[in-house]
Amino acid sequence: MSQFDLGVNREGSFCLKWDERKAVFGRADVIPLWVADMDFAAPQPVIDALVERARHGAFGYSGHDPRDVDAVVNWMKNRHGVEVAREAVLFSPGVVDSLRVAVAAVAKPGESVVVQTPVYGPFYSVVKDAGCVIRRNPLIHTEAGWQMDFDDLEAAFKEGARAIILCNPHNPIGRVWRREELEKVSELAVRYGAALIADEIHADLELPGHKNTSVSAVNPDAMAFIAATKTFNLAALRQSSALIPNPDRRKAFQDEMSRRGINGLNLMGAVAQRAAYEGGEPWLNELLTYLDGTRQAVEKYLAERLPMLSVSPLMGTYLMWLDMRALNMEQEALEKFLVEKAGLGLSSGVFFGEEGRGFMRMNIATPRHNVEKALEQLEAALKAEGLC
Ligand SMILES: Cc1ncc(COP(=O)(O)O)c(C=O)c1O
């Protein structure tokens, strides 16, 4: 039995995933497999560091401990094999905040920014909120899985797109991009003078057999945004890091942060991040093995009992992208069926863009028995409707 089989009872803690079910799905009893966080306690070294700092008792204005930067640099080097200079590391409350700042720093209102759809919903709003135009570069769904469309990407840059926001690994399709693919994106961005912005919040969640490559390793002018929040379940502590080696890009980013009043330290976020990077690795290794076991269980269940549904191969993230198009339901009817008949709270495919129609995203970062129960409920509901 793994520690992850136990999980943590989050009900009543005001967490979104469990406690907002009635508001979001209209039913408080769906199995919640939506918000991208985990039903697991953070690593013990993180909890200990927070308790120790809390015992100090004074929480007045504070600067960063220099070891906060060391922890990021060492994590990138030891875990990912990427050398990051200390001065390249900046802190930000969240990766979405960083994306918002980065887009405004590199593109002017009216200019276009590429996003590879389907993609995490806020990618659209950060572009729109900067007054920029979204240039979709849809991913192609092939027999061999999801691929980037490089010809269309080149066309986008030729048309004048100023930047691309990469999701690396990609939420919701679960792809870890190959180094050659990232090099190709980088080469095109350099050729056409576009900025390469990468959301790497899921980078640590590479499942066994898959190795994520940071854009920091392929393009010295890239802006990469990482966080310990997704990896170690610390999202409400609001802490992330920006890796920006190019001094001009870094200054533009910092200036835009200041303009938006994003400054100051979130003390407990910084404490948790450092503790996670310094002491959370054994927990993370166990987590990845556990998630991979759940991934295999889902794939087996679908193949044996629900073969009309398919799932994209999960390489990174704990988010499985379910292709439910074979059920021939309109998106609204599909969502209603999943909530009302199957008792499931999943993320709608259309949150990720029009390309997500007929798809649903299932978060498997919960004790495996919850996922198994969800699949059983789904099968029973499909049977009752004569759909399997
Ligand atoms: C790709 C991606 N980026 C960013 C975020 C959110 O990051 P933050 O809470 O640091 O803004 C998520 C959360 O689900 C995500 O999946």
Short mmCIF file of C-alpha atoms and ligand atoms in Angstrom, two decimals:
data_model
loop_
_atom_site.label_atom_id
_atom_site.label_comp_id
_atom_site.label_asym_id
_atom_site.label_seq_id
_atom_site.Cartn_x
_atom_site.Cartn_y
_atom_site.Cartn_z
CA MET A 1 0.00 0.00 0.00
CA SER A 2 1.35 3.41 -0.97
CA GLN A 3 1.01 6.61 1.09
CA PHE A 4 -0.85 7.95 -1.94
CA ASP A 5 -3.58 5.31 -1.54
CA LEU A 6 -4.60 7.08 1.66
CA GLY A 7 -4.76 10.61 0.28
CA VAL A 8 -6.12 13.45 2.37
CA ASN A 9 -9.74 14.22 3.08
CA ARG A 10 -10.03 17.73 1.66
CA GLU A 11 -13.77 18.16 2.10
CA GLY A 12 -14.58 21.17 4.25
CA SER A 13 -11.16 22.78 3.68
CA PHE A 14 -12.65 25.23 1.13
CA CYS A 15 -10.60 23.60 -1.60
CA LEU A 16 -12.07 24.22 -5.03
CA LYS A 17 -11.99 20.65 -6.28
CA TRP A 18 -14.20 19.15 -3.56
CA ASP A 19 -15.98 22.07 -1.95
CA GLU A 20 -17.10 23.85 -5.11
CA ARG A 21 -18.79 20.80 -6.61
CA LYS A 22 -22.35 21.97 -6.00
CA ALA A 23 -21.63 25.39 -7.49
CA VAL A 24 -19.81 24.05 -10.54
CA PHE A 25 -21.60 20.80 -11.35
CA GLY A 26 -24.94 21.37 -9.62
CA ARG A 27 -24.33 18.28 -7.47
CA ALA A 28 -22.17 17.98 -4.38
CA ASP A 29 -21.65 14.25 -4.75
CA VAL A 30 -19.80 13.91 -8.06
CA ILE A 31 -16.35 12.30 -7.90
CA PRO A 32 -14.23 15.40 -8.50
CA LEU A 33 -11.53 14.83 -11.10
CA TRP A 34 -11.29 18.38 -12.44
CA VAL A 35 -9.09 21.16 -10.89
CA ALA A 36 -5.40 20.38 -11.54
CA ASP A 37 -4.25 19.79 -8.00
CA MET A 38 -3.82 16.62 -5.97
CA ASP A 39 -5.65 14.90 -3.14
CA PHE A 40 -2.32 14.11 -1.49
CA ALA A 41 -0.51 15.79 1.40
CA ALA A 42 2.63 17.70 0.44
CA PRO A 43 6.01 16.11 1.28
CA GLN A 44 6.84 16.06 4.99
CA PRO A 45 9.90 18.34 4.63
CA VAL A 46 7.58 21.04 3.25
CA ILE A 47 5.11 20.68 6.10
CA ASP A 48 7.97 20.73 8.63
CA ALA A 49 9.53 23.86 7.11
CA LEU A 50 6.20 25.70 7.16
CA VAL A 51 5.53 24.73 10.78
CA GLU A 52 9.02 25.77 11.80
CA ARG A 53 8.71 29.15 10.13
CA ALA A 54 5.22 29.64 11.58
CA ARG A 55 6.61 29.02 15.08
CA HIS A 56 8.87 32.05 14.68
CA GLY A 57 5.73 34.11 14.97
CA ALA A 58 6.70 37.32 13.15
CA PHE A 59 5.61 37.65 9.53
CA GLY A 60 6.54 41.22 8.69
CA TYR A 61 7.90 42.41 5.31
CA SER A 62 10.71 40.17 4.22
CA GLY A 63 13.22 39.68 1.43
CA HIS A 64 14.20 36.37 -0.13
CA ASP A 65 16.66 34.06 1.57
CA PRO A 66 19.48 33.67 -1.03
CA ARG A 67 19.02 29.92 -0.64
CA ASP A 68 15.64 30.29 -2.39
CA VAL A 69 17.51 30.99 -5.63
CA ASP A 70 20.07 28.24 -4.96
CA ALA A 71 17.23 25.77 -4.52
CA VAL A 72 15.83 26.61 -7.97
CA VAL A 73 19.25 26.51 -9.64
CA ASN A 74 20.12 23.20 -8.00
CA TRP A 75 16.75 21.67 -8.82
CA MET A 76 17.11 22.57 -12.50
CA LYS A 77 20.63 21.20 -12.57
CA ASN A 78 20.16 18.01 -10.58
CA ARG A 79 16.66 17.05 -11.63
CA HIS A 80 16.66 18.34 -15.22
CA GLY A 81 20.32 18.65 -16.16
CA VAL A 82 19.88 22.34 -17.04
CA GLU A 83 22.36 25.02 -15.98
CA VAL A 84 20.56 28.20 -14.96
CA ALA A 85 22.52 31.26 -13.84
CA ARG A 86 21.48 32.68 -10.46
CA GLU A 87 20.73 36.07 -11.97
CA ALA A 88 18.32 34.49 -14.47
CA VAL A 89 15.95 33.45 -11.67
CA LEU A 90 13.06 35.71 -10.71
CA PHE A 91 10.05 34.96 -8.53
CA SER A 92 6.41 35.47 -9.30
CA PRO A 93 3.21 34.52 -7.49
CA GLY A 94 2.03 32.20 -10.24
CA VAL A 95 2.79 30.88 -13.69
CA VAL A 96 -0.33 32.45 -15.19
CA ASP A 97 0.75 35.82 -13.75
CA SER A 98 4.14 35.31 -15.37
CA LEU A 99 2.56 34.46 -18.73
CA ARG A 100 0.44 37.58 -18.51
CA VAL A 101 3.49 39.71 -17.73
CA ALA A 102 5.63 38.05 -20.40
CA VAL A 103 3.09 38.55 -23.20
CA ALA A 104 2.74 42.23 -22.30
CA ALA A 105 6.54 42.53 -22.17
CA VAL A 106 7.17 41.14 -25.65
CA ALA A 107 4.09 41.99 -27.72
CA LYS A 108 2.20 45.22 -28.30
CA PRO A 109 -1.59 45.48 -28.44
CA GLY A 110 -2.81 44.38 -31.85
CA GLU A 111 0.11 42.03 -32.45
CA SER A 112 -0.50 38.32 -32.57
CA VAL A 113 0.71 35.58 -30.26
CA VAL A 114 0.68 31.88 -31.10
CA VAL A 115 -0.98 29.27 -28.87
CA GLN A 116 -1.07 25.57 -29.70
CA THR A 117 -4.64 24.43 -29.28
CA PRO A 118 -6.29 22.69 -27.50
CA VAL A 119 -4.54 24.26 -24.52
CA TYR A 120 -4.99 25.32 -20.90
CA GLY A 121 -7.77 27.95 -20.93
CA PRO A 122 -5.88 30.94 -19.44
CA PHE A 123 -3.48 30.92 -22.42
CA TYR A 124 -6.30 32.55 -24.39
CA SER A 125 -7.09 35.17 -21.75
CA VAL A 126 -3.48 36.25 -21.16
CA VAL A 127 -3.17 37.02 -24.88
CA LYS A 128 -6.54 38.78 -25.08
CA ASP A 129 -5.95 40.77 -21.89
CA ALA A 130 -2.72 42.17 -23.35
CA GLY A 131 -4.82 43.48 -26.26
CA CYS A 132 -3.09 40.96 -28.53
CA VAL A 133 -4.61 38.66 -31.11
CA ILE A 134 -4.65 34.89 -30.62
CA ARG A 135 -3.05 33.03 -33.52
CA ARG A 136 -4.09 29.41 -33.16
CA ASN A 137 -1.61 26.78 -34.24
CA PRO A 138 -3.75 23.69 -33.69
CA LEU A 139 -2.05 20.48 -32.70
CA ILE A 140 -2.65 17.62 -35.10
CA HIS A 141 -4.22 14.43 -33.82
CA THR A 142 -2.59 11.54 -35.69
CA GLU A 143 -2.37 7.78 -35.29
CA ALA A 144 0.96 8.40 -33.58
CA GLY A 145 -0.59 10.86 -31.12
CA TRP A 146 -0.67 14.63 -31.02
CA GLN A 147 1.92 16.47 -33.10
CA MET A 148 2.84 20.10 -33.69
CA ASP A 149 2.06 21.60 -37.10
CA PHE A 150 5.38 23.23 -37.97
CA ASP A 151 4.30 24.46 -41.41
CA ASP A 152 1.43 26.36 -39.88
CA LEU A 153 3.69 27.62 -37.10
CA GLU A 154 6.09 29.00 -39.67
CA ALA A 155 3.17 30.62 -41.49
CA ALA A 156 2.12 32.25 -38.20
CA PHE A 157 5.57 33.72 -37.66
CA LYS A 158 5.73 34.82 -41.30
CA GLU A 159 2.42 36.62 -40.82
CA GLY A 160 4.12 38.53 -38.00
CA ALA A 161 3.27 36.71 -34.75
CA ARG A 162 5.50 38.23 -32.07
CA ALA A 163 5.61 35.28 -29.67
CA ILE A 164 4.57 31.72 -28.99
CA ILE A 165 3.38 30.41 -25.64
CA LEU A 166 4.39 26.77 -25.41
CA CYS A 167 2.85 24.39 -22.92
CA ASN A 168 5.75 22.10 -22.04
CA PRO A 169 4.60 19.41 -21.14
CA HIS A 170 1.24 20.06 -22.72
CA ASN A 171 -1.96 20.38 -20.74
CA PRO A 172 -4.47 18.86 -21.65
CA ILE A 173 -3.03 16.31 -24.08
CA GLY A 174 -0.33 15.05 -21.69
CA ARG A 175 2.51 15.21 -24.22
CA VAL A 176 6.14 15.58 -23.28
CA TRP A 177 7.70 17.21 -26.33
CA ARG A 178 10.83 15.68 -27.81
CA ARG A 179 13.95 17.81 -27.75
CA GLU A 180 13.98 17.94 -31.58
CA GLU A 181 10.44 19.31 -31.57
CA LEU A 182 11.42 22.08 -29.16
CA GLU A 183 14.53 22.81 -31.19
CA LYS A 184 12.40 23.17 -34.29
CA VAL A 185 10.02 25.61 -32.53
CA SER A 186 13.02 27.52 -31.21
CA GLU A 187 14.71 27.63 -34.61
CA LEU A 188 11.53 29.04 -36.22
CA ALA A 189 11.09 31.59 -33.43
CA VAL A 190 14.69 32.76 -33.81
CA ARG A 191 14.42 32.90 -37.61
CA TYR A 192 11.38 35.18 -37.46
CA GLY A 193 12.37 37.15 -34.35
CA ALA A 194 9.51 35.88 -32.19
CA ALA A 195 9.76 35.41 -28.43
CA LEU A 196 9.61 31.91 -27.00
CA ILE A 197 7.59 31.79 -23.79
CA ALA A 198 7.18 28.42 -22.09
CA ASP A 199 4.81 27.36 -19.35
CA GLU A 200 6.75 24.52 -17.71
CA ILE A 201 4.61 24.12 -14.62
CA HIS A 202 4.14 20.41 -15.36
CA ALA A 203 7.83 19.80 -16.17
CA ASP A 204 8.57 17.79 -13.03
CA LEU A 205 5.60 15.51 -13.65
CA GLU A 206 7.31 13.43 -16.32
CA LEU A 207 6.08 9.86 -16.00
CA PRO A 208 8.57 6.96 -15.98
CA GLY A 209 10.12 6.51 -19.42
CA HIS A 210 9.66 10.16 -20.43
CA LYS A 211 12.12 13.00 -20.10
CA ASN A 212 10.98 16.57 -20.39
CA THR A 213 13.31 19.13 -21.94
CA SER A 214 13.23 22.70 -20.70
CA VAL A 215 13.26 25.39 -23.37
CA SER A 216 16.04 26.92 -21.24
CA ALA A 217 18.24 24.11 -22.55
CA VAL A 218 17.51 24.83 -26.21
CA ASN A 219 17.18 28.60 -26.44
CA PRO A 220 19.10 31.07 -24.24
CA ASP A 221 16.58 33.82 -25.03
CA ALA A 222 13.54 31.81 -23.98
CA MET A 223 11.47 32.69 -20.95
CA ALA A 224 10.57 29.57 -18.96
CA PHE A 225 8.13 29.53 -16.08
CA ILE A 226 8.37 26.75 -13.54
CA ALA A 227 6.83 26.07 -10.14
CA ALA A 228 6.92 23.64 -7.28
CA THR A 229 3.20 24.22 -6.75
CA LYS A 230 1.93 21.68 -9.29
CA THR A 231 4.66 19.15 -8.52
CA PHE A 232 4.25 19.14 -4.74
CA ASN A 233 0.62 20.26 -4.36
CA LEU A 234 1.25 23.77 -3.06
CA ALA A 235 -0.91 25.82 -5.46
CA ALA A 236 -2.61 27.94 -2.80
CA LEU A 237 0.79 29.06 -1.50
CA ARG A 238 1.15 31.12 -4.70
CA GLN A 239 4.82 30.87 -5.59
CA SER A 240 6.60 30.24 -8.89
CA SER A 241 9.85 31.04 -10.67
CA ALA A 242 10.77 32.65 -13.96
CA LEU A 243 13.96 31.60 -15.74
CA ILE A 244 15.03 34.45 -18.05
CA PRO A 245 18.74 34.38 -18.95
CA ASN A 246 18.57 37.19 -21.54
CA PRO A 247 19.15 40.47 -19.59
CA ASP A 248 16.98 42.60 -21.91
CA ARG A 249 14.09 40.17 -21.75
CA ARG A 250 14.57 39.94 -17.97
CA LYS A 251 14.45 43.70 -17.58
CA ALA A 252 11.34 43.95 -19.77
CA PHE A 253 9.71 41.26 -17.60
CA GLN A 254 10.72 42.97 -14.35
CA ASP A 255 9.49 46.36 -15.57
CA GLU A 256 6.15 44.88 -16.50
CA MET A 257 5.91 43.16 -13.11
CA SER A 258 6.49 46.51 -11.40
CA ARG A 259 3.95 48.28 -13.61
CA ARG A 260 1.38 45.75 -12.49
CA GLY A 261 2.36 46.07 -8.84
CA ILE A 262 3.45 42.45 -8.63
CA ASN A 263 6.18 42.64 -6.06
CA GLY A 264 6.94 41.62 -2.52
CA LEU A 265 7.52 38.22 -1.12
CA ASN A 266 4.97 35.59 -0.19
CA LEU A 267 6.95 34.31 2.75
CA MET A 268 5.27 30.94 3.25
CA GLY A 269 5.26 30.29 -0.50
CA ALA A 270 9.01 30.87 -0.61
CA VAL A 271 9.60 28.64 2.43
CA ALA A 272 7.53 25.84 0.92
CA GLN A 273 9.16 26.09 -2.50
CA ARG A 274 12.67 25.86 -1.10
CA ALA A 275 11.80 22.96 1.20
CA ALA A 276 10.17 21.13 -1.69
CA TYR A 277 13.14 21.55 -4.01
CA GLU A 278 15.61 20.69 -1.27
CA GLY A 279 13.84 17.75 0.33
CA GLY A 280 10.88 16.68 -1.79
CA GLU A 281 12.57 14.55 -4.41
CA PRO A 282 12.04 11.10 -2.82
CA TRP A 283 8.32 11.93 -2.39
CA LEU A 284 8.15 13.05 -6.04
CA ASN A 285 9.76 9.84 -7.29
CA GLU A 286 7.19 7.82 -5.35
CA LEU A 287 4.39 10.02 -6.64
CA LEU A 288 5.40 9.50 -10.26
CA THR A 289 5.47 5.72 -9.83
CA TYR A 290 2.04 5.87 -8.24
CA LEU A 291 0.58 8.09 -10.96
CA ASP A 292 2.00 5.78 -13.60
CA GLY A 293 0.29 2.84 -11.93
CA THR A 294 -3.01 4.71 -12.06
CA ARG A 295 -2.42 5.64 -15.70
CA GLN A 296 -1.93 1.97 -16.53
CA ALA A 297 -5.05 1.00 -14.59
CA VAL A 298 -7.11 3.54 -16.56
CA GLU A 299 -5.72 2.39 -19.90
CA LYS A 300 -6.41 -1.25 -19.06
CA TYR A 301 -9.95 -0.53 -17.90
CA LEU A 302 -10.76 1.44 -21.03
CA ALA A 303 -9.22 -1.14 -23.36
CA GLU A 304 -11.03 -4.05 -21.72
CA ARG A 305 -14.38 -2.56 -20.79
CA LEU A 306 -14.92 0.72 -22.61
CA PRO A 307 -13.06 0.33 -25.91
CA MET A 308 -15.13 3.02 -27.63
CA LEU A 309 -13.36 5.61 -25.47
CA SER A 310 -9.72 6.35 -25.99
CA VAL A 311 -7.14 8.27 -24.08
CA SER A 312 -4.06 10.17 -25.27
CA PRO A 313 -0.83 8.50 -24.11
CA LEU A 314 0.01 10.22 -20.82
CA MET A 315 3.69 11.19 -20.73
CA GLY A 316 3.70 14.17 -18.38
CA THR A 317 1.10 15.81 -16.07
CA TYR A 318 -1.51 13.82 -14.15
CA LEU A 319 -4.26 14.85 -16.54
CA MET A 320 -5.74 12.30 -18.92
CA TRP A 321 -7.35 13.53 -22.13
CA LEU A 322 -10.34 11.32 -22.88
CA ASP A 323 -11.66 11.13 -26.42
CA MET A 324 -15.42 10.60 -26.04
CA ARG A 325 -16.41 11.54 -29.56
CA ALA A 326 -17.54 7.99 -30.31
CA LEU A 327 -20.50 8.53 -27.96
CA ASN A 328 -21.88 11.00 -30.52
CA MET A 329 -23.14 13.46 -27.93
CA GLU A 330 -23.10 17.23 -28.17
CA GLN A 331 -20.69 18.69 -25.61
CA GLU A 332 -23.44 20.00 -23.37
CA ALA A 333 -25.27 16.67 -23.41
CA LEU A 334 -22.01 14.83 -22.74
CA GLU A 335 -21.25 16.99 -19.71
CA LYS A 336 -24.81 16.61 -18.41
CA PHE A 337 -24.62 12.84 -18.86
CA LEU A 338 -21.30 12.62 -17.00
CA VAL A 339 -22.59 14.66 -14.06
CA GLU A 340 -26.14 13.41 -13.81
CA LYS A 341 -25.84 9.78 -14.90
CA ALA A 342 -22.24 8.90 -14.10
CA GLY A 343 -21.72 11.17 -11.07
CA LEU A 344 -18.42 12.52 -12.39
CA GLY A 345 -16.93 16.00 -12.20
CA LEU A 346 -14.46 16.22 -15.11
CA SER A 347 -13.09 19.24 -16.98
CA SER A 348 -14.89 19.99 -20.22
CA GLY A 349 -12.80 19.68 -23.36
CA VAL A 350 -14.04 23.06 -24.59
CA PHE A 351 -12.35 24.85 -21.67
CA PHE A 352 -9.22 24.15 -23.75
CA GLY A 353 -10.68 25.51 -26.98
CA GLU A 354 -13.01 24.40 -29.76
CA GLU A 355 -10.63 21.55 -30.65
CA GLY A 356 -11.61 20.00 -27.32
CA ARG A 357 -15.20 19.34 -28.36
CA GLY A 358 -16.05 15.70 -27.60
CA PHE A 359 -13.15 15.39 -25.16
CA MET A 360 -13.03 15.54 -21.35
CA ARG A 361 -10.01 15.89 -19.07
CA MET A 362 -9.68 13.57 -16.09
CA ASN A 363 -7.34 14.37 -13.20
CA ILE A 364 -5.90 11.13 -11.78
CA ALA A 365 -3.94 12.71 -8.89
CA THR A 366 -6.18 11.17 -6.25
CA PRO A 367 -6.11 7.79 -4.50
CA ARG A 368 -6.45 5.13 -7.18
CA HIS A 369 -9.69 3.77 -5.75
CA ASN A 370 -11.40 7.11 -6.60
CA VAL A 371 -10.34 6.76 -10.23
CA GLU A 372 -11.44 3.12 -10.33
CA LYS A 373 -14.80 4.03 -8.84
CA ALA A 374 -15.17 6.80 -11.42
CA LEU A 375 -14.57 4.34 -14.26
CA GLU A 376 -17.06 1.87 -12.77
CA GLN A 377 -19.68 4.61 -12.50
CA LEU A 378 -18.99 5.64 -16.08
CA GLU A 379 -19.37 2.09 -17.34
CA ALA A 380 -22.61 1.59 -15.42
CA ALA A 381 -24.05 4.84 -16.79
CA LEU A 382 -23.10 3.95 -20.35
CA LYS A 383 -24.64 0.50 -19.94
CA ALA A 384 -27.87 1.98 -18.58
CA GLU A 385 -28.12 4.15 -21.72
CA GLY A 386 -27.34 1.20 -23.97
CA LEU A 387 -24.08 2.85 -25.03
CA CYS A 388 -21.80 -0.05 -24.18
C1 LIG B 1 -0.39 24.61 -17.90
C2 LIG B 1 -0.73 25.34 -16.63
N1 LIG B 1 -0.20 26.53 -16.39
C3 LIG B 1 -0.46 27.22 -15.25
C4 LIG B 1 -1.32 26.70 -14.29
C5 LIG B 1 -1.61 27.51 -13.07
O1 LIG B 1 -0.45 28.04 -12.54
P1 LIG B 1 -0.43 29.10 -11.37
O2 LIG B 1 -1.39 28.64 -10.33
O3 LIG B 1 0.98 29.10 -10.92
O4 LIG B 1 -0.85 30.40 -11.99
C6 LIG B 1 -1.90 25.45 -14.51
C7 LIG B 1 -2.82 24.89 -13.51
O5 LIG B 1 -3.59 24.02 -13.79
C8 LIG B 1 -1.58 24.75 -15.69
O6 LIG B 1 -2.09 23.53 -15.94
#
